[in-house]
XYZ file of N, CA and C in Angstrom:
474
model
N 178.765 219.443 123.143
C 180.166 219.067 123.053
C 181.033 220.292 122.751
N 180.765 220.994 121.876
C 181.305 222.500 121.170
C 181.545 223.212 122.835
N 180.899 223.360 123.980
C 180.889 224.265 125.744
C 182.191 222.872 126.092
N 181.821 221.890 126.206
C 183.408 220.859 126.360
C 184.590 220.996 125.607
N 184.192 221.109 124.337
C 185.484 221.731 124.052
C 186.597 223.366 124.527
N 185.348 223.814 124.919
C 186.145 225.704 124.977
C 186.700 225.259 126.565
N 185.753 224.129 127.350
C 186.669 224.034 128.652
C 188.232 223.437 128.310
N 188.211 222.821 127.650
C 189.511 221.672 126.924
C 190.611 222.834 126.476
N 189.988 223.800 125.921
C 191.207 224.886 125.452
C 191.584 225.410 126.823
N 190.860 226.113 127.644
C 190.964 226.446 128.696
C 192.166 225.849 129.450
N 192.207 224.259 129.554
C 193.187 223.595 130.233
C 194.184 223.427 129.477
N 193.779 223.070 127.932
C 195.793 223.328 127.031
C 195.902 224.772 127.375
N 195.499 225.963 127.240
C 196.174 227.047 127.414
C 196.922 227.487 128.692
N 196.322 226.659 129.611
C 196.900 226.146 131.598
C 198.023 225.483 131.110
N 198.257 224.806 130.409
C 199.210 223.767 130.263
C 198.882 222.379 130.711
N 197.137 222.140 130.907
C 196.351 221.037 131.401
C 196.472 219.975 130.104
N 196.065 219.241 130.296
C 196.187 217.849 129.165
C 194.647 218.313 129.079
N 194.334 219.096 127.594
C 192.902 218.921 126.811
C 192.017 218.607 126.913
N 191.544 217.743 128.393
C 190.131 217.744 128.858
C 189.050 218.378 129.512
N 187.880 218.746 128.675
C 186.786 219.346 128.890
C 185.294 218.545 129.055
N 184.964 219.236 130.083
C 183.697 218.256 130.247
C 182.230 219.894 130.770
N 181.049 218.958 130.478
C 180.176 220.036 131.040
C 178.838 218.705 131.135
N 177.776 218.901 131.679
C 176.843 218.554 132.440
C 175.647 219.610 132.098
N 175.248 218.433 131.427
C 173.394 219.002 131.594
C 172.287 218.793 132.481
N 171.303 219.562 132.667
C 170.792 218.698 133.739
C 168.868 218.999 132.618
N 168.609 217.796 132.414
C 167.707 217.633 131.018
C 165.776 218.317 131.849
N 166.392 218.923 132.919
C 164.975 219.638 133.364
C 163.735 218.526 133.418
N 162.856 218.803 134.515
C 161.646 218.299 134.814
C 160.775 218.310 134.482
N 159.559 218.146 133.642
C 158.793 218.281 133.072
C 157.025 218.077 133.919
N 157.244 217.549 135.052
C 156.212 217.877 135.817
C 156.570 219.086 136.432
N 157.789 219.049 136.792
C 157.672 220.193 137.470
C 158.218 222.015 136.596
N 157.406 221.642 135.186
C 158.060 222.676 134.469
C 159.820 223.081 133.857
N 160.820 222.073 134.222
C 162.054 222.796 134.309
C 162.466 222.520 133.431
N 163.201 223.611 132.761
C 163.950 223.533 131.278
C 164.964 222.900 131.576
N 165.815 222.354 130.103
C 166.875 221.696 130.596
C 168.638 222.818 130.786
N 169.030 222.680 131.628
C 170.140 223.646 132.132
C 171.253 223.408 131.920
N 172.442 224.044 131.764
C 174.033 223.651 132.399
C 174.175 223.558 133.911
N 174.427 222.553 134.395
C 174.469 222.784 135.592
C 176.092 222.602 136.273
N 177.035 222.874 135.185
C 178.751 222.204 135.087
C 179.324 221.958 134.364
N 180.509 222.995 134.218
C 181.090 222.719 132.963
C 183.142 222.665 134.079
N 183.793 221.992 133.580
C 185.517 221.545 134.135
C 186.371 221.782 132.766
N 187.324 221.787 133.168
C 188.452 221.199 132.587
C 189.563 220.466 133.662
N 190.487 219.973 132.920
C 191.775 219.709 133.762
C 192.459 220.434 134.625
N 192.353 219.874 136.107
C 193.235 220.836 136.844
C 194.377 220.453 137.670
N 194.775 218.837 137.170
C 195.412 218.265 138.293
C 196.903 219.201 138.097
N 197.237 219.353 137.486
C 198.443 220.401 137.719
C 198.410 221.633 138.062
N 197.895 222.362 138.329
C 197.329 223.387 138.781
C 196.957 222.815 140.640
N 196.187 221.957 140.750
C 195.935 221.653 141.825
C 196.534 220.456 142.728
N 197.576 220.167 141.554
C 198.652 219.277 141.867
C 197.542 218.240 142.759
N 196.937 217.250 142.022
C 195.703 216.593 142.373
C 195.476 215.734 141.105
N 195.758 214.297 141.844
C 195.864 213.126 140.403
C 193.864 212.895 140.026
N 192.951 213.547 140.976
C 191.691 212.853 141.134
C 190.928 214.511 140.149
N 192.004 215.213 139.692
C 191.563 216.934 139.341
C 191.199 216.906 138.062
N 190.375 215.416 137.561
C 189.887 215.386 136.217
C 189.015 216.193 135.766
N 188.794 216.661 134.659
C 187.678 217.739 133.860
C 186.295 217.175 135.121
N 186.017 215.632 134.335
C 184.741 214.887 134.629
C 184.678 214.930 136.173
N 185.409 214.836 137.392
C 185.549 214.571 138.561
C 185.272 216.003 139.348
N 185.661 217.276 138.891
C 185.392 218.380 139.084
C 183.957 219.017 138.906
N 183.664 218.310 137.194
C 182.110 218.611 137.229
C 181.018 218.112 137.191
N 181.480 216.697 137.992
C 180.235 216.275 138.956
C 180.014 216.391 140.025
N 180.818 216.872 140.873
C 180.862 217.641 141.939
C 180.370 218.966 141.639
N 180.089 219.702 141.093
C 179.654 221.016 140.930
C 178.335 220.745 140.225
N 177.834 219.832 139.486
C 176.589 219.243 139.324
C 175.736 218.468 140.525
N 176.111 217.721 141.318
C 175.683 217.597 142.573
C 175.354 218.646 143.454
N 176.268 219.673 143.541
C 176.391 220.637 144.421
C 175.135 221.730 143.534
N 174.659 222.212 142.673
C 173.825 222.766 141.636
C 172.441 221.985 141.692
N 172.753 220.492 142.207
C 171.750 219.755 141.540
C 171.136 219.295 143.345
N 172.184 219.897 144.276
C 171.635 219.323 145.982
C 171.578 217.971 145.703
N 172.101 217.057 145.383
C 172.077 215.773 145.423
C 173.007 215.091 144.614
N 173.566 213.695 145.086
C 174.616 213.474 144.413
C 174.227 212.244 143.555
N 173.008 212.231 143.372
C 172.438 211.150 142.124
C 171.708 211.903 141.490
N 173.061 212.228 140.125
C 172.617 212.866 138.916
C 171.493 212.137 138.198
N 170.487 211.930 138.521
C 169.547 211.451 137.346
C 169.098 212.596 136.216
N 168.524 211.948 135.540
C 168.379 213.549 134.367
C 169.319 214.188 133.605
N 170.550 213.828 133.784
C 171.470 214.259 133.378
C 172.399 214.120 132.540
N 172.804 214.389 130.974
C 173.762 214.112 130.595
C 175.517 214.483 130.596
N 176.399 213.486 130.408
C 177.305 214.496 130.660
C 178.327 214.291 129.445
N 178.862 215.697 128.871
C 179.366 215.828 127.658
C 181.210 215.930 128.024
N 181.955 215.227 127.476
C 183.669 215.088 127.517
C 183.994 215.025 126.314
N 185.292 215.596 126.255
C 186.048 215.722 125.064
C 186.584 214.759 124.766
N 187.157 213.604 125.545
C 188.280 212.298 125.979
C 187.271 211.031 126.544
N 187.047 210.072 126.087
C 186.652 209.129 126.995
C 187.116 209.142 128.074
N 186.480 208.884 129.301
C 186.382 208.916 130.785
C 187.409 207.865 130.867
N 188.550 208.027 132.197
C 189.329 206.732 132.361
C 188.305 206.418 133.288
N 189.575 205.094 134.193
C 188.438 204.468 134.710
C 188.274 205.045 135.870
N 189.134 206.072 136.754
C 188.152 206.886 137.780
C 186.980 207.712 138.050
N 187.405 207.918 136.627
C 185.793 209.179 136.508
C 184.605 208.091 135.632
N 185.353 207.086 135.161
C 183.742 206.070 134.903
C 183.432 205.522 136.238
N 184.052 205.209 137.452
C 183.755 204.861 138.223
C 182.499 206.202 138.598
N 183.093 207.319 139.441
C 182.449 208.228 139.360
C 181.007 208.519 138.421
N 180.950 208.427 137.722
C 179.744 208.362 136.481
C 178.778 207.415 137.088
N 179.241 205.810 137.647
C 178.447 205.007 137.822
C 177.997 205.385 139.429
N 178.915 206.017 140.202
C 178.521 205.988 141.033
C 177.224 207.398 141.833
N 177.762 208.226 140.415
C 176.844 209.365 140.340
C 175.247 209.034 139.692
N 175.674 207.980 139.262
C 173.821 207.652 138.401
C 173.368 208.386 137.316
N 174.595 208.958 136.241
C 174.643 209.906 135.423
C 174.362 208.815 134.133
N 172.534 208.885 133.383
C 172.422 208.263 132.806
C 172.832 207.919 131.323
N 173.813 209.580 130.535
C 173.937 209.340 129.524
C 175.538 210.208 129.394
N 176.390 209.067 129.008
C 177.918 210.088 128.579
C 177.721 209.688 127.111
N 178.546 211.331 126.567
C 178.445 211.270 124.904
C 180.006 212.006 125.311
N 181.099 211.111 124.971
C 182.568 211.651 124.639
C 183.016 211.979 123.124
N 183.837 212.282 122.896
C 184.458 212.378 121.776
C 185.381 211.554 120.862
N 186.915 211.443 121.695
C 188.084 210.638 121.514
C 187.920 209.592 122.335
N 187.543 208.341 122.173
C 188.316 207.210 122.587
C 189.642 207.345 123.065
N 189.849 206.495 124.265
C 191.176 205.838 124.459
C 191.337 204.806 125.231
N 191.257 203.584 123.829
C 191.644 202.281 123.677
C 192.361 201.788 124.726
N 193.339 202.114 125.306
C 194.276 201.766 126.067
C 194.041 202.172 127.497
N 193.671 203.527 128.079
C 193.432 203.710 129.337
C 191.569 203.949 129.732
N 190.866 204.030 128.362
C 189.658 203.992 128.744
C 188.841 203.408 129.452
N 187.774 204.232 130.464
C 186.962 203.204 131.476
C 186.196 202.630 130.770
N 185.540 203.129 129.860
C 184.615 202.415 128.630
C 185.424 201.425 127.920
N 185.999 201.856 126.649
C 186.489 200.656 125.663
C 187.516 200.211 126.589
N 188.325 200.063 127.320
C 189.460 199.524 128.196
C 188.973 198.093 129.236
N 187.461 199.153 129.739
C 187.598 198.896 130.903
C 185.593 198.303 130.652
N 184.798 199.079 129.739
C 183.865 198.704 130.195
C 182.668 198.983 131.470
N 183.677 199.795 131.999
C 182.825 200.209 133.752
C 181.493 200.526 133.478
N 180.571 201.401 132.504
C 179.738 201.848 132.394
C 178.490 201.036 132.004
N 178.864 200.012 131.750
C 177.790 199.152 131.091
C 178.240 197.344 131.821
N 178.998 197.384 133.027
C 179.137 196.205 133.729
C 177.819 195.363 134.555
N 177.759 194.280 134.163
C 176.701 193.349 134.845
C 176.493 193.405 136.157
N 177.859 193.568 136.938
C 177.986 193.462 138.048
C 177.492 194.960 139.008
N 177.169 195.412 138.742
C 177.589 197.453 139.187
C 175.807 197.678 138.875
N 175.645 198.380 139.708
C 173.997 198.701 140.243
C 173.653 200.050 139.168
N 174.122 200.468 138.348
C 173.601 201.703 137.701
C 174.933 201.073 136.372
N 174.253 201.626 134.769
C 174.631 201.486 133.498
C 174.399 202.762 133.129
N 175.132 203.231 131.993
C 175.450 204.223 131.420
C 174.947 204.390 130.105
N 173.713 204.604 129.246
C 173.879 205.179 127.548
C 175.455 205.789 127.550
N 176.066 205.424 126.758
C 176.998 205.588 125.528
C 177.238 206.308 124.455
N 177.265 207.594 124.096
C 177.730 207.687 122.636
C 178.762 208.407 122.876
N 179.722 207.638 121.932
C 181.132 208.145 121.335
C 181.133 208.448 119.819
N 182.675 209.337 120.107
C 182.552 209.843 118.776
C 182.026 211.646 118.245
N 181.795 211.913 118.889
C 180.827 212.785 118.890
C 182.140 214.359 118.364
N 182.045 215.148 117.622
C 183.160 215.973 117.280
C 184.181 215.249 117.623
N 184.438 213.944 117.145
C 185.686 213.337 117.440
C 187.400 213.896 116.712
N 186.745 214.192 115.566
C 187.942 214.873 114.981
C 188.409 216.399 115.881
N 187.344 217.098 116.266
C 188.218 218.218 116.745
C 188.735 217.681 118.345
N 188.393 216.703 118.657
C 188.659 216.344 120.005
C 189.968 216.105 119.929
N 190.276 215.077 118.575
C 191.402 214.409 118.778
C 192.459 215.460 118.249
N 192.433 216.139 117.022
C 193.033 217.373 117.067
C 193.546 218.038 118.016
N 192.609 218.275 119.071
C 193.370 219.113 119.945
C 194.363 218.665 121.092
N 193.896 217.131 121.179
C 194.881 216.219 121.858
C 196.053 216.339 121.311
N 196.082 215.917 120.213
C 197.216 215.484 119.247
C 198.151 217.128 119.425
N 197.581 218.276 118.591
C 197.995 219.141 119.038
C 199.012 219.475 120.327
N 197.921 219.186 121.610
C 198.505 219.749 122.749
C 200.062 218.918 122.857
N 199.954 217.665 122.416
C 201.122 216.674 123.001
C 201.963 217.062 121.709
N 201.955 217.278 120.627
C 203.185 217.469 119.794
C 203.687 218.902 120.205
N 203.305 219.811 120.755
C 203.504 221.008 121.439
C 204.432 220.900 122.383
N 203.953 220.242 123.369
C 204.804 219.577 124.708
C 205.681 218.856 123.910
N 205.846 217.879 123.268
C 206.929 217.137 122.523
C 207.827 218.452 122.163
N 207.586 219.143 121.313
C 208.691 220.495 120.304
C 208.752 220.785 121.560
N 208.421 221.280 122.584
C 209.512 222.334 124.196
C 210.340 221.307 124.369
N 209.926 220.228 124.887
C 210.827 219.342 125.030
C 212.165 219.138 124.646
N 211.963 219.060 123.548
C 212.652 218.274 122.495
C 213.980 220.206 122.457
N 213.315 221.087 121.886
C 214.034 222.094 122.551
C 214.722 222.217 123.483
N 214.208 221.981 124.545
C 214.814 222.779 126.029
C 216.107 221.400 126.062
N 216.056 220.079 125.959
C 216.632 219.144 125.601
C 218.159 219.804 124.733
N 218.090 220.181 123.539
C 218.994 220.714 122.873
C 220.000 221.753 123.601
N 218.988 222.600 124.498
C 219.897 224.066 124.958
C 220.765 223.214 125.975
């Protein structure tokens, strides 16, 4: 989580909204393989002016592409933000068996919102853990948006 977070600074210092994500890939054990990074994102939809330019959406695509296949098995994947629900879609549809996020969010989350990861209906389920450095996660959220609030709220005045 600590490699998700330094992507997360990466994108507040872009002026990205604080999400960091990275991808393990937990290595083979018949076939000898340690377990690797195989992807680490942050936020780029402003930068790439791209609503789909999520941390998580960027680096499962670069985990597929690392991994030659686009069913991540073996793999965990580490976020700073609970996944909304495009990139939980994504998750389920990648076969990525274990997300460990940080910050919840109640309101637009694919998990607590939405549930996607662990649905009856949907051919692949997700292990779960949240919480995880949740305080520095949410810190730096909180951070980035009272930041953007004070320019605001500035440039507003002039």
């Amino acid at each position: 989580m600590e490699m998700a977070l330094r992507q997360a600074q990466k994108a507040a210092d872009a002026g990205e909204v604080p999400t960091g994500c990275v991808i393990m890939y937990m290595g083979n054990a018949e076939k000898q393989e340690p377990p690797r990074l195989i992807a680490s994102a942050h936020n780029q939809t402003e930068l790439l002016k791209d609503p789909t330019a999520h941390a998580e959406m960027i680096a499962i695509t670069q985990a597929a592409s690392a991994l030659e296949n686009w069913r991540l098995l073996n793999t965990v994947l580490y976020v700073t933000k609970e996944p909304c629900s495009m990139c939980a879609g994504a998750i389920v549809l990648a076969r990525i068996p274990i997300v460990v996020y940080g910050v919840s969010d109640p309101l637009r989350g694919g998990i607590s919102a939405f549930n996607l990861l662990d649905q009856p209906n949907l051919n692949h389920k997700s292990r779960v853990i949240g919480g995880v450095l949740e305080h520095e996660c949410r810190d730096m959220l909180q951070n980035f948006f009272k930041t953007r609030r004070n320019k605001t709220q500035i440039t507003n005045k002039n």
